Short mmCIF file of C-alpha atoms in Angstrom, two decimals:
data_model
loop_
_atom_site.label_atom_id
_atom_site.label_comp_id
_atom_site.label_asym_id
_atom_site.label_seq_id
_atom_site.Cartn_x
_atom_site.Cartn_y
_atom_site.Cartn_z
CA UNK A 1 0.00 0.00 0.00
CA UNK A 2 1.39 3.42 -0.94
CA UNK A 3 2.13 6.05 1.69
CA UNK A 4 -0.68 8.23 3.00
CA UNK A 5 1.04 11.37 1.66
CA UNK A 6 1.60 9.90 -1.80
CA UNK A 7 -1.98 8.64 -1.97
CA UNK A 8 -3.30 12.06 -0.96
CA UNK A 9 -1.24 13.87 -3.60
CA UNK A 10 -2.26 11.43 -6.33
CA UNK A 11 -5.97 11.54 -5.50
CA UNK A 12 -6.08 15.32 -5.15
CA UNK A 13 -4.51 15.71 -8.56
CA UNK A 14 -6.89 13.18 -10.09
CA UNK A 15 -9.88 14.96 -8.55
CA UNK A 16 -8.82 18.42 -9.70
CA UNK A 17 -7.93 17.15 -13.16
CA UNK A 18 -11.61 16.36 -13.65
CA UNK A 19 -12.15 20.10 -14.08
CA UNK A 20 -10.87 22.48 -16.77
CA UNK A 21 -9.15 24.98 -14.48
CA UNK A 22 -5.86 26.00 -16.11
CA UNK A 23 -7.25 29.08 -17.88
CA UNK A 24 -9.82 29.94 -15.21
CA UNK A 25 -9.73 32.61 -12.53
CA UNK A 26 -9.76 30.96 -9.13
CA UNK A 27 -9.16 31.40 -5.41
CA UNK A 28 -7.37 29.10 -2.98
CA UNK A 29 -8.30 29.67 0.66
CA UNK A 30 -5.61 29.20 3.30
CA UNK A 31 -2.72 27.84 1.19
CA UNK A 32 -0.06 28.98 3.72
CA UNK A 33 3.26 27.48 2.52
CA UNK A 34 1.79 24.54 0.62
CA UNK A 35 -0.49 25.80 -2.13
CA UNK A 36 -2.30 23.20 -4.18
CA UNK A 37 -2.61 25.68 -7.05
CA UNK A 38 0.74 27.06 -8.19
CA UNK A 39 0.80 30.22 -10.28
CA UNK A 40 3.21 28.63 -12.75
CA UNK A 41 0.46 26.21 -13.79
CA UNK A 42 -2.55 28.32 -12.85
CA UNK A 43 -1.78 31.98 -13.68
CA UNK A 44 -5.30 33.04 -12.76
CA UNK A 45 -5.10 31.82 -9.15
CA UNK A 46 -5.50 34.19 -6.19
CA UNK A 47 -4.83 33.43 -2.53
CA UNK A 48 -6.88 34.35 0.54
CA UNK A 49 -6.10 33.97 4.23
CA UNK A 50 -7.17 35.44 7.53
CA UNK A 51 -3.61 36.78 8.01
CA UNK A 52 -1.35 38.84 5.77
CA UNK A 53 1.78 37.47 4.08
CA UNK A 54 4.27 38.87 6.62
CA UNK A 55 2.36 37.40 9.56
CA UNK A 56 2.19 34.00 7.89
CA UNK A 57 5.92 34.04 7.11
CA UNK A 58 6.66 34.84 10.74
CA UNK A 59 4.42 31.94 11.78
CA UNK A 60 6.29 29.62 9.41
CA UNK A 61 9.64 30.82 10.78
CA UNK A 62 8.58 30.14 14.38
CA UNK A 63 7.33 26.69 13.38
CA UNK A 64 10.64 25.95 11.62
CA UNK A 65 12.55 26.98 14.76
CA UNK A 66 10.60 24.32 16.64
CA UNK A 67 11.64 21.68 14.14
CA UNK A 68 8.44 21.60 12.12
CA UNK A 69 8.69 21.21 8.31
CA UNK A 70 7.85 24.83 7.46
CA UNK A 71 9.76 27.32 5.32
CA UNK A 72 8.91 31.05 5.29
CA UNK A 73 10.14 31.24 1.69
CA UNK A 74 7.38 28.86 0.63
CA UNK A 75 4.57 31.05 2.00
CA UNK A 76 2.61 32.36 -0.97
CA UNK A 77 1.72 36.08 -1.21
CA UNK A 78 -1.79 36.68 0.08
CA UNK A 79 -3.97 38.63 -2.34
CA UNK A 80 -7.02 38.92 -0.08
CA UNK A 81 -6.53 39.34 3.68
CA UNK A 82 -9.78 38.40 5.37
CA UNK A 83 -9.07 39.11 9.07
CA UNK A 84 -12.55 38.71 10.58
CA UNK A 85 -14.44 39.35 7.34
CA UNK A 86 -16.31 36.95 5.08
CA UNK A 87 -15.13 36.16 1.56
CA UNK A 88 -17.92 38.12 -0.09
CA UNK A 89 -17.07 41.17 2.02
CA UNK A 90 -13.58 41.29 0.50
CA UNK A 91 -13.77 39.70 -2.96
CA UNK A 92 -15.95 41.08 -5.79
CA UNK A 93 -19.16 39.16 -6.40
CA UNK A 94 -19.45 36.90 -9.46
CA UNK A 95 -15.72 37.33 -10.16
CA UNK A 96 -14.36 33.75 -9.91
CA UNK A 97 -14.66 30.53 -11.88
CA UNK A 98 -13.66 28.33 -8.97
CA UNK A 99 -12.80 28.39 -5.27
CA UNK A 100 -10.69 25.71 -3.58
CA UNK A 101 -9.89 24.89 0.02
CA UNK A 102 -8.24 21.94 1.76
CA UNK A 103 -9.09 21.19 5.39
CA UNK A 104 -10.61 24.62 5.97
CA UNK A 105 -14.40 24.26 5.94
CA UNK A 106 -14.45 21.96 8.98
CA UNK A 107 -12.98 24.80 11.08
CA UNK A 108 -15.57 27.50 10.35
CA UNK A 109 -18.17 28.09 13.08
CA UNK A 110 -20.92 29.15 10.65
CA UNK A 111 -20.64 26.90 7.61
CA UNK A 112 -23.84 28.20 6.04
CA UNK A 113 -22.53 31.78 6.00
CA UNK A 114 -19.27 30.69 4.39
CA UNK A 115 -21.09 28.69 1.71
CA UNK A 116 -23.29 31.70 1.00
CA UNK A 117 -20.18 33.85 0.63
CA UNK A 118 -18.55 31.40 -1.77
CA UNK A 119 -21.74 31.34 -3.83
CA UNK A 120 -21.71 35.13 -4.16
CA UNK A 121 -18.11 35.38 -5.38
CA UNK A 122 -18.52 32.57 -7.93
CA UNK A 123 -19.76 33.28 -11.41
CA UNK A 124 -22.85 31.28 -12.45
CA UNK A 125 -21.54 27.86 -13.39
CA UNK A 126 -18.51 28.24 -11.10
CA UNK A 127 -17.45 25.47 -8.75
CA UNK A 128 -16.42 25.22 -5.10
CA UNK A 129 -13.88 22.40 -4.77
CA UNK A 130 -12.62 21.02 -1.49
CA UNK A 131 -10.64 18.37 0.35
CA UNK A 132 -12.39 17.54 3.63
CA UNK A 133 -11.24 15.31 6.53
CA UNK A 134 -13.41 12.26 7.13
CA UNK A 135 -14.31 12.07 10.82
CA UNK A 136 -14.01 8.27 10.75
CA UNK A 137 -10.26 8.48 10.09
CA UNK A 138 -9.15 11.47 12.19
CA UNK A 139 -9.05 12.44 15.85
CA UNK A 140 -12.79 13.17 15.45
CA UNK A 141 -13.49 9.42 15.28
CA UNK A 142 -15.60 9.46 18.48
CA UNK A 143 -17.59 12.56 17.58
CA UNK A 144 -21.11 12.36 16.14
CA UNK A 145 -21.76 13.84 12.72
CA UNK A 146 -22.68 17.51 12.60
CA UNK A 147 -26.39 17.87 11.89
CA UNK A 148 -28.56 20.17 9.82
CA UNK A 149 -30.12 21.48 13.03
CA UNK A 150 -26.70 22.39 14.41
CA UNK A 151 -25.69 24.23 11.24
CA UNK A 152 -28.99 26.09 11.18
CA UNK A 153 -28.67 27.06 14.85
CA UNK A 154 -25.12 28.35 14.45
CA UNK A 155 -26.16 30.38 11.43
CA UNK A 156 -29.18 31.83 13.25
CA UNK A 157 -26.92 32.88 16.11
CA UNK A 158 -24.35 34.27 13.69
CA UNK A 159 -21.40 32.50 15.28
CA UNK A 160 -18.07 34.13 14.49
CA UNK A 161 -16.01 31.80 16.66
CA UNK A 162 -16.52 28.24 17.97
CA UNK A 163 -18.81 28.29 20.98
CA UNK A 164 -17.99 26.50 24.28
CA UNK A 165 -20.07 23.42 23.41
CA UNK A 166 -18.18 22.87 20.15
CA UNK A 167 -14.82 23.41 21.84
CA UNK A 168 -15.67 21.10 24.75
CA UNK A 169 -16.66 18.26 22.42
CA UNK A 170 -13.57 18.74 20.25
CA UNK A 171 -11.16 18.29 23.17
CA UNK A 172 -13.18 15.80 25.21
CA UNK A 173 -13.52 13.32 22.34
CA UNK A 174 -10.12 13.89 20.72
CA UNK A 175 -8.37 10.58 20.14
CA UNK A 176 -5.17 9.82 18.18
CA UNK A 177 -5.65 7.67 15.09
CA UNK A 178 -3.15 5.78 12.96
CA UNK A 179 -4.88 6.04 9.60
CA UNK A 180 -3.03 3.23 7.85
CA UNK A 181 -3.48 0.86 10.78
CA UNK A 182 -7.16 1.76 10.97
CA UNK A 183 -7.69 0.91 7.31
CA UNK A 184 -5.82 -2.36 7.84
CA UNK A 185 -8.06 -3.27 10.78
CA UNK A 186 -5.30 -3.40 13.36
CA UNK A 187 -6.34 -3.44 17.00
CA UNK A 188 -4.06 -0.59 18.12
CA UNK A 189 -5.07 1.85 15.40
CA UNK A 190 -7.01 4.04 17.84
CA UNK A 191 -5.36 5.48 20.95
CA UNK A 192 -6.75 6.65 24.26
CA UNK A 193 -8.42 10.02 24.53
CA UNK A 194 -5.84 12.76 24.70
CA UNK A 195 -7.43 15.14 27.18
CA UNK A 196 -9.10 15.00 30.57
CA UNK A 197 -12.64 16.32 31.10
CA UNK A 198 -11.11 19.09 33.19
CA UNK A 199 -8.88 20.20 30.32
CA UNK A 200 -11.80 20.13 27.88
CA UNK A 201 -13.85 22.23 30.27
CA UNK A 202 -11.01 24.73 30.65
CA UNK A 203 -10.77 25.13 26.87
CA UNK A 204 -14.55 25.54 26.67
CA UNK A 205 -14.36 28.27 29.28
CA UNK A 206 -11.61 30.02 27.30
CA UNK A 207 -13.87 29.96 24.22
CA UNK A 208 -16.31 32.33 25.93
CA UNK A 209 -13.91 35.22 25.39
CA UNK A 210 -11.41 34.09 22.75
CA UNK A 211 -11.17 32.24 19.46
CA UNK A 212 -10.23 28.60 20.06
CA UNK A 213 -9.47 26.86 16.77
CA UNK A 214 -11.19 23.46 16.57
CA UNK A 215 -13.10 21.25 14.16
CA UNK A 216 -16.65 22.61 14.17
CA UNK A 217 -18.13 20.57 11.33
CA UNK A 218 -17.31 16.85 11.52
CA UNK A 219 -18.56 14.67 8.67
CA UNK A 220 -17.79 11.54 6.70
CA UNK A 221 -17.84 11.29 2.92
CA UNK A 222 -21.20 9.52 3.20
CA UNK A 223 -22.69 12.30 5.32
CA UNK A 224 -21.41 15.38 3.49
CA UNK A 225 -23.55 15.08 0.35
CA UNK A 226 -26.94 14.59 2.04
CA UNK A 227 -26.19 17.52 4.36
CA UNK A 228 -25.38 19.84 1.44
CA UNK A 229 -28.53 18.70 -0.36
CA UNK A 230 -30.59 19.40 2.76
CA UNK A 231 -29.15 22.91 3.03
CA UNK A 232 -30.01 23.48 -0.62
CA UNK A 233 -33.54 22.09 -0.24
CA UNK A 234 -34.22 24.43 2.70
CA UNK A 235 -32.99 27.43 0.73
CA UNK A 236 -30.11 28.06 3.12
CA UNK A 237 -27.58 27.88 0.29
CA UNK A 238 -27.87 28.22 -3.47
CA UNK A 239 -25.05 25.84 -4.38
CA UNK A 240 -25.86 22.46 -5.92
CA UNK A 241 -23.99 19.29 -5.03
CA UNK A 242 -22.03 18.21 -8.12
CA UNK A 243 -20.11 15.24 -6.74
CA UNK A 244 -18.49 13.64 -3.71
CA UNK A 245 -15.52 11.30 -4.06
CA UNK A 246 -15.56 9.01 -1.04
CA UNK A 247 -12.65 8.44 1.31
CA UNK A 248 -10.38 5.60 0.22
CA UNK A 249 -7.51 3.69 1.83
CA UNK A 250 -5.07 4.77 3.11
CA UNK A 251 -6.42 8.33 3.30
CA UNK A 252 -8.33 10.37 5.84
CA UNK A 253 -9.92 12.85 3.42
CA UNK A 254 -12.59 12.99 0.73
CA UNK A 255 -13.26 15.42 -2.11
CA UNK A 256 -16.37 17.34 -3.05
CA UNK A 257 -17.59 19.85 -5.61
CA UNK A 258 -20.48 22.29 -5.29
CA UNK A 259 -21.62 24.40 -8.23
CA UNK A 260 -23.37 27.74 -8.50
CA UNK A 261 -26.26 27.05 -10.89
CA UNK A 262 -26.38 28.93 -14.15
CA UNK A 263 -29.81 30.28 -15.19
CA UNK A 264 -31.10 28.57 -18.32
CA UNK A 265 -31.26 31.80 -20.31
CA UNK A 266 -27.60 32.50 -19.50
CA UNK A 267 -26.58 28.97 -20.50
CA UNK A 268 -28.33 29.42 -23.85
CA UNK A 269 -26.76 32.85 -24.42
CA UNK A 270 -23.24 31.62 -23.64
CA UNK A 271 -23.70 28.64 -25.91
CA UNK A 272 -24.79 30.87 -28.77
CA UNK A 273 -21.88 33.26 -28.24
CA UNK A 274 -19.35 30.41 -28.20
CA UNK A 275 -20.77 28.95 -31.39
CA UNK A 276 -20.60 32.39 -33.00
CA UNK A 277 -16.90 32.55 -32.15
CA UNK A 278 -17.20 35.67 -30.03
CA UNK A 279 -13.86 36.49 -28.34
CA UNK A 280 -13.57 37.01 -24.62
CA UNK A 281 -16.24 34.52 -23.61
CA UNK A 282 -14.97 32.67 -20.55
CA UNK A 283 -15.73 28.99 -20.24
CA UNK A 284 -16.66 27.96 -16.73
CA UNK A 285 -15.02 24.86 -15.25
CA UNK A 286 -16.54 21.67 -16.61
CA UNK A 287 -16.47 18.19 -15.12
CA UNK A 288 -14.70 15.77 -17.41
#
């Protein structure tokens, strides 16, 4: 069986190669020092992060000093600094053909608001592509799946940081997992819980006044699609589910694509313009 890292790289590339993205204008959220989309291959790519480039390079330098595999020189220049703002408060609406993020969406306290923001900055026909950790193969293995009711409640309350209940659950149920061993069915694949109830409660208390970064939205590849479809059916988001590629051995992540629907009249008009050979007509990403 190939290494987890090699399998991840190969599957991510295969997933993204299903879309015609090379000539499109896109956005990668949170690339830090390991962008999936490199400007050499994707000249239309932009980068967004909650911090500016200098801050991220300082973070990478501190991590490198502690022996972690980070290099400040690899940090990509951030085009859109979000701070505490939503994507659609910073990036022009209907300006992008695709948006990509890897292991970002599970951290956001109000997933519905983020999905709404992505929808607004995408052009009709644009796609939101993501790599998402499967709770069955991460330290979230003991946590129940996030529900529609929870997402709706967080959106109604307008959460801007994880609340104490989310933080408490994250730390209380956190358990180390050996992904390869888990896929192979070995008995010692899952370790003991990392934190005491007292520690989890202390972190929950801290979350009353500060941002505590945790996994807010925990899902498996089987659960993600139905949840997105439910959000769409209730009118909470306007993105359609295009596809979900399930988690496979020896990985801990799955891949998904959501699309901003294109009105029928616009689809017809674009088709006519392309057939007429009109210059400057951008083709939206298409699934191969």
